[in-house]
Structure formats: structure tokens, C-alpha cells
Amino acid sequence: MAKHRAVLSRYYARGTGHGLPVSLIMWMLAERLGRSDNEGLWLAILGLTSQYLTSSIDVEHYERVAALLASDVRALNPSMTADGESDESAVRQKASGGLAGRAVDADDGRIRVLDKELRFTLYRHWSLENAMYHSSYVAGKLSIWRERGLAQLRGFMAKMGFSLAQCRQTFDHMDLDLRRTLVDKIESIAPEYGLTECVYASFLRSYGYQSSSELFGNKRFWNLSSGVAPRIEGRNDAHKAQDKENRAPGGGQTNATHKEQQGGTVAEALQEAEAVAAQYSSRNAQADWTRSFFAAYNALDSKKPAR
């Protein structure tokens, strides 16, 4: 009995961890059965990327598995060159300022290998400042919720030679020269600020002409992980609240609808509803602004909640 308890104690003392993602296991099984395709490979890439971006696995484990997936990508996409980009796509990438090339034709559904990708949240769709600010990796390393951390973030951008105006532009509107040198500058300066894992190998997939841009592995992960769209409460919510108040407790109809059924016109019902909504909105406008202000204030510093 003591021997079995010792085995259990050693087992529980090992702690918890994360194994291979389910999508990657399914890809390995499909490959063994000879049923491998780009769709299954892409799902395996998404599973691995999600574990890395959520810090479920370390960078060594990610790089080891990503190297294996990269070899599978090149095997299923034979038109690629050794660096993971086709000749035509490489020309387009050079012309677009260091960005991955567009789809070559309408049937281009290939997966490409990216040697260097930035670990910033949706930086190709936001400005560089917002992408770094909302990145959990950068926030944890620089403590950007403090004034000192925010100053370090802006100092980091200044040391790269980027003006604050450029960093606040959307990525597509940044200067072409800055976009071409962005990854190399971040890779050289980031270790000075403790950001040693800002650049990593990743993947992207084309969908022909069905989409205006390629789908990067990290972009797809953020799209899938955001289950609920963010919403800020404001004055427009008064219309929804007023509609709930007008309904009877037993699920009955509103007063406006009841009047319409009793012989009133649709115009009268709409006028009454607009008058009630305008009255409610003007009465609660200040309260909505105050509530939204304190919600934003509390988000800046959770240690000192506003009253």
C-alpha cells in the first residue's frame, strides 16, 4: 500500500501541463492513414498556434513542432521554394513592403511558411501602438498598466526610429520603408526590454480571391478566441431598455402595439415610441456617460476601484 501511495504522490507532484492539441493529433492520424490535406494541416497549425499565443507551451516546444509542420507544408505545397514562398509570391511580397504576397490566382489555397512573425495582437489590422499595448506578452513584460511601463513602450518605439504619429497609423498606412524594416528592428531592439520572444516562425494560408487578404495563423486564432463581441454601454442602449419596460410582465405587447390593434395608425404608434425613447434618453444621458467613465477608469487600475 505504501508503494502505491508513493507512486501516486510522485504522479501528483509532477504538476499539470498541456499535451499536443487535438487538431494536431487528428492530423497525425490522417497522415498515417494517407488522408492528409491542407485543411487538416491548417487546423493542426491553428491548434499549435493557439497553445503558443496563450503561453500554454514554451517557445522550444513550439519551434520543435512548428518545424515538423513546416516540412509537411512544403510537402503538400510543392510549388514553394526552400524559403517557403513561391517566386511570384516573393516578388509581390517585395513590392508590398515586406508583407506576405496576395493569392496568385483564384484557386490559390496554399499554406506558406513565415520565417518571422510578430507576436502582437492583429498588428496588420491595428496600429503598431495598439497592437503592442493589447498584446498580453508585451503587457506582462513591460507592465504597461503603469506609467513607467507605458513610458518604456513608447521609448521602445522611439528607439526603433519610429515617430509616435507613425506608430498610431494603421499598419497599411505606415510608410513603406518602416514596414519593410519593422520585423528586423524589433528583433534587434526587443531583447533590451526583455522581449526575447517577439518574433517567431508562423504560417499563413491563401483562399484565392474569396478574401481580400491572406489568413495568418495568429489572426485566425484571435478571431476564434473572441467569442463575444465587445460592447460599450452608451446612450443608444436606452431604446432597448425602454422596449423592455413597455412590455407587460406576462410577455404581453407594448402599449404602442396595443393601441395600433385597437384602431390607431402605425404613425401614431411610432410617434409615441419615439417620444418615450427621447424622454428616456435625455433623462439618463448623464448617467450613461458617468457609468462608462468609471468603467474605463477601473480598467486602468484594478487595485483602486472608483466609487
PDB file of N, CA and C in Angstrom, residues 99-146:
ATOM      1  N   LEU A  99       5.265  42.535 -46.800  1.00  0.00           N
ATOM      2  CA  LEU A  99       4.095  41.758 -46.417  1.00  0.00           C
ATOM      3  C   LEU A  99       4.007  40.497 -47.252  1.00  0.00           C
ATOM      4  N   ALA A 100       3.323  39.513 -46.724  1.00  0.00           N
ATOM      5  CA  ALA A 100       3.127  38.286 -47.486  1.00  0.00           C
ATOM      6  C   ALA A 100       2.304  38.584 -48.731  1.00  0.00           C
ATOM      7  N   GLY A 101       2.636  37.915 -49.833  1.00  0.00           N
ATOM      8  CA  GLY A 101       2.010  38.212 -51.112  1.00  0.00           C
ATOM      9  C   GLY A 101       0.553  37.822 -51.155  1.00  0.00           C
ATOM     10  N   ARG A 102      -0.144  38.423 -52.094  1.00  0.00           N
ATOM     11  CA  ARG A 102      -1.542  38.081 -52.323  1.00  0.00           C
ATOM     12  C   ARG A 102      -1.647  36.729 -53.007  1.00  0.00           C
ATOM     13  N   ALA A 103      -2.868  36.238 -53.117  1.00  0.00           N
ATOM     14  CA  ALA A 103      -3.080  34.980 -53.820  1.00  0.00           C
ATOM     15  C   ALA A 103      -2.692  35.145 -55.284  1.00  0.00           C
ATOM     16  N   VAL A 104      -2.038  34.129 -55.827  1.00  0.00           N
ATOM     17  CA  VAL A 104      -1.575  34.193 -57.208  1.00  0.00           C
ATOM     18  C   VAL A 104      -2.752  34.124 -58.171  1.00  0.00           C
ATOM     19  N   ASP A 105      -3.711  33.245 -57.906  1.00  0.00           N
ATOM     20  CA  ASP A 105      -4.881  33.114 -58.760  1.00  0.00           C
ATOM     21  C   ASP A 105      -6.081  32.749 -57.899  1.00  0.00           C
ATOM     22  N   ALA A 106      -7.216  32.533 -58.552  1.00  0.00           N
ATOM     23  CA  ALA A 106      -8.451  32.258 -57.816  1.00  0.00           C
ATOM     24  C   ALA A 106      -8.431  30.907 -57.123  1.00  0.00           C
ATOM     25  N   ASP A 107      -7.590  30.002 -57.581  1.00  0.00           N
ATOM     26  CA  ASP A 107      -7.517  28.663 -56.997  1.00  0.00           C
ATOM     27  C   ASP A 107      -6.350  28.510 -56.034  1.00  0.00           C
ATOM     28  N   ASP A 108      -5.732  29.607 -55.673  1.00  0.00           N
ATOM     29  CA  ASP A 108      -4.567  29.540 -54.785  1.00  0.00           C
ATOM     30  C   ASP A 108      -5.034  29.326 -53.348  1.00  0.00           C
ATOM     31  N   GLY A 109      -4.932  28.095 -52.868  1.00  0.00           N
ATOM     32  CA  GLY A 109      -5.298  27.785 -51.489  1.00  0.00           C
ATOM     33  C   GLY A 109      -4.137  27.245 -50.693  1.00  0.00           C
ATOM     34  N   ARG A 110      -2.937  27.675 -51.052  1.00  0.00           N
ATOM     35  CA  ARG A 110      -1.740  27.128 -50.434  1.00  0.00           C
ATOM     36  C   ARG A 110      -1.516  27.654 -49.022  1.00  0.00           C
ATOM     37  N   ILE A 111      -0.723  26.923 -48.284  1.00  0.00           N
ATOM     38  CA  ILE A 111      -0.228  27.347 -46.976  1.00  0.00           C
ATOM     39  C   ILE A 111       1.240  27.691 -47.137  1.00  0.00           C
ATOM     40  N   ARG A 112       1.641  28.825 -46.620  1.00  0.00           N
ATOM     41  CA  ARG A 112       3.028  29.270 -46.717  1.00  0.00           C
ATOM     42  C   ARG A 112       3.669  29.289 -45.332  1.00  0.00           C
ATOM     43  N   VAL A 113       4.972  29.235 -45.334  1.00  0.00           N
ATOM     44  CA  VAL A 113       5.746  29.285 -44.091  1.00  0.00           C
ATOM     45  C   VAL A 113       6.333  30.680 -43.944  1.00  0.00           C
ATOM     46  N   LEU A 114       6.133  31.285 -42.784  1.00  0.00           N
ATOM     47  CA  LEU A 114       6.725  32.583 -42.473  1.00  0.00           C
ATOM     48  C   LEU A 114       7.876  32.371 -41.501  1.00  0.00           C
ATOM     49  N   ASP A 115       9.054  32.808 -41.889  1.00  0.00           N
ATOM     50  CA  ASP A 115      10.204  32.664 -41.005  1.00  0.00           C
ATOM     51  C   ASP A 115      10.114  33.599 -39.806  1.00  0.00           C
ATOM     52  N   LYS A 116       9.500  34.766 -39.997  1.00  0.00           N
ATOM     53  CA  LYS A 116       9.441  35.756 -38.922  1.00  0.00           C
ATOM     54  C   LYS A 116       8.044  36.355 -38.864  1.00  0.00           C
ATOM     55  N   GLU A 117       7.415  36.222 -37.722  1.00  0.00           N
ATOM     56  CA  GLU A 117       6.106  36.814 -37.469  1.00  0.00           C
ATOM     57  C   GLU A 117       6.141  37.478 -36.105  1.00  0.00           C
ATOM     58  N   LEU A 118       5.466  38.618 -35.970  1.00  0.00           N
ATOM     59  CA  LEU A 118       5.475  39.364 -34.716  1.00  0.00           C
ATOM     60  C   LEU A 118       4.395  38.860 -33.779  1.00  0.00           C
ATOM     61  N   ARG A 119       4.716  38.827 -32.509  1.00  0.00           N
ATOM     62  CA  ARG A 119       3.783  38.334 -31.501  1.00  0.00           C
ATOM     63  C   ARG A 119       2.943  39.482 -30.947  1.00  0.00           C
ATOM     64  N   PHE A 120       2.345  40.237 -31.826  1.00  0.00           N
ATOM     65  CA  PHE A 120       1.492  41.353 -31.454  1.00  0.00           C
ATOM     66  C   PHE A 120       0.075  41.059 -31.938  1.00  0.00           C
ATOM     67  N   THR A 121      -0.895  41.519 -31.192  1.00  0.00           N
ATOM     68  CA  THR A 121      -2.292  41.203 -31.483  1.00  0.00           C
ATOM     69  C   THR A 121      -2.785  41.968 -32.707  1.00  0.00           C
ATOM     70  N   LEU A 122      -3.035  41.242 -33.799  1.00  0.00           N
ATOM     71  CA  LEU A 122      -3.657  41.812 -35.005  1.00  0.00           C
ATOM     72  C   LEU A 122      -2.967  43.090 -35.464  1.00  0.00           C
ATOM     73  N   TYR A 123      -1.635  43.082 -35.483  1.00  0.00           N
ATOM     74  CA  TYR A 123      -0.930  44.323 -35.800  1.00  0.00           C
ATOM     75  C   TYR A 123      -1.106  44.728 -37.261  1.00  0.00           C
ATOM     76  N   ARG A 124      -1.486  43.815 -38.129  1.00  0.00           N
ATOM     77  CA  ARG A 124      -1.727  44.180 -39.523  1.00  0.00           C
ATOM     78  C   ARG A 124      -3.067  44.883 -39.717  1.00  0.00           C
ATOM     79  N   HIS A 125      -3.906  44.866 -38.720  1.00  0.00           N
ATOM     80  CA  HIS A 125      -5.226  45.496 -38.810  1.00  0.00           C
ATOM     81  C   HIS A 125      -5.340  46.706 -37.886  1.00  0.00           C
ATOM     82  N   TRP A 126      -4.507  46.780 -36.866  1.00  0.00           N
ATOM     83  CA  TRP A 126      -4.496  47.918 -35.955  1.00  0.00           C
ATOM     84  C   TRP A 126      -3.256  48.764 -36.226  1.00  0.00           C
ATOM     85  N   SER A 127      -3.091  49.768 -35.392  1.00  0.00           N
ATOM     86  CA  SER A 127      -1.828  50.491 -35.389  1.00  0.00           C
ATOM     87  C   SER A 127      -0.807  49.706 -34.570  1.00  0.00           C
ATOM     88  N   LEU A 128       0.457  50.004 -34.771  1.00  0.00           N
ATOM     89  CA  LEU A 128       1.514  49.294 -34.049  1.00  0.00           C
ATOM     90  C   LEU A 128       1.415  49.552 -32.550  1.00  0.00           C
ATOM     91  N   GLU A 129       1.067  50.776 -32.163  1.00  0.00           N
ATOM     92  CA  GLU A 129       0.949  51.098 -30.742  1.00  0.00           C
ATOM     93  C   GLU A 129      -0.176  50.295 -30.090  1.00  0.00           C
ATOM     94  N   ASN A 130      -1.335  50.228 -30.720  1.00  0.00           N
ATOM     95  CA  ASN A 130      -2.449  49.472 -30.150  1.00  0.00           C
ATOM     96  C   ASN A 130      -2.156  47.981 -30.115  1.00  0.00           C
ATOM     97  N   ALA A 131      -1.507  47.472 -31.150  1.00  0.00           N
ATOM     98  CA  ALA A 131      -1.198  46.045 -31.190  1.00  0.00           C
ATOM     99  C   ALA A 131      -0.244  45.650 -30.071  1.00  0.00           C
ATOM    100  N   MET A 132       0.756  46.471 -29.816  1.00  0.00           N
ATOM    101  CA  MET A 132       1.695  46.169 -28.730  1.00  0.00           C
ATOM    102  C   MET A 132       1.040  46.390 -27.373  1.00  0.00           C
ATOM    103  N   TYR A 133       0.213  47.410 -27.273  1.00  0.00           N
ATOM    104  CA  TYR A 133      -0.428  47.707 -25.994  1.00  0.00           C
ATOM    105  C   TYR A 133      -1.379  46.593 -25.577  1.00  0.00           C
ATOM    106  N   HIS A 134      -2.094  46.015 -26.525  1.00  0.00           N
ATOM    107  CA  HIS A 134      -3.080  44.979 -26.223  1.00  0.00           C
ATOM    108  C   HIS A 134      -2.511  43.568 -26.314  1.00  0.00           C
ATOM    109  N   SER A 135      -1.227  43.445 -26.522  1.00  0.00           N
ATOM    110  CA  SER A 135      -0.590  42.129 -26.532  1.00  0.00           C
ATOM    111  C   SER A 135      -0.311  41.692 -25.098  1.00  0.00           C
ATOM    112  N   SER A 136      -0.798  40.525 -24.725  1.00  0.00           N
ATOM    113  CA  SER A 136      -0.588  40.034 -23.360  1.00  0.00           C
ATOM    114  C   SER A 136       0.885  39.796 -23.075  1.00  0.00           C
ATOM    115  N   TYR A 137       1.640  39.396 -24.079  1.00  0.00           N
ATOM    116  CA  TYR A 137       3.072  39.151 -23.884  1.00  0.00           C
ATOM    117  C   TYR A 137       3.805  40.453 -23.572  1.00  0.00           C
ATOM    118  N   VAL A 138       3.547  41.496 -24.356  1.00  0.00           N
ATOM    119  CA  VAL A 138       4.198  42.785 -24.125  1.00  0.00           C
ATOM    120  C   VAL A 138       3.721  43.404 -22.819  1.00  0.00           C
ATOM    121  N   ALA A 139       2.429  43.291 -22.548  1.00  0.00           N
ATOM    122  CA  ALA A 139       1.888  43.868 -21.314  1.00  0.00           C
ATOM    123  C   ALA A 139       2.506  43.223 -20.082  1.00  0.00           C
ATOM    124  N   GLY A 140       2.683  41.916 -20.103  1.00  0.00           N
ATOM    125  CA  GLY A 140       3.270  41.241 -18.955  1.00  0.00           C
ATOM    126  C   GLY A 140       4.737  41.550 -18.768  1.00  0.00           C
ATOM    127  N   LYS A 141       5.465  41.740 -19.857  1.00  0.00           N
ATOM    128  CA  LYS A 141       6.895  42.012 -19.763  1.00  0.00           C
ATOM    129  C   LYS A 141       7.190  43.448 -19.357  1.00  0.00           C
ATOM    130  N   LEU A 142       6.420  44.394 -19.872  1.00  0.00           N
ATOM    131  CA  LEU A 142       6.690  45.813 -19.622  1.00  0.00           C
ATOM    132  C   LEU A 142       5.809  46.419 -18.548  1.00  0.00           C
ATOM    133  N   SER A 143       4.791  45.686 -18.093  1.00  0.00           N
ATOM    134  CA  SER A 143       3.842  46.224 -17.094  1.00  0.00           C
ATOM    135  C   SER A 143       3.251  47.543 -17.585  1.00  0.00           C
ATOM    136  N   ILE A 144       2.626  47.491 -18.746  1.00  0.00           N
ATOM    137  CA  ILE A 144       2.173  48.728 -19.374  1.00  0.00           C
ATOM    138  C   ILE A 144       0.961  49.332 -18.684  1.00  0.00           C
ATOM    139  N   TRP A 145       0.404  48.664 -17.682  1.00  0.00           N
ATOM    140  CA  TRP A 145      -0.699  49.288 -16.945  1.00  0.00           C
ATOM    141  C   TRP A 145      -0.182  50.359 -15.982  1.00  0.00           C
ATOM    142  N   ARG A 146       1.118  50.463 -15.855  1.00  0.00           N
ATOM    143  CA  ARG A 146       1.733  51.509 -15.051  1.00  0.00           C
ATOM    144  C   ARG A 146       2.319  52.576 -15.972  1.00  0.00           C
TER     145      ARG A 146
END
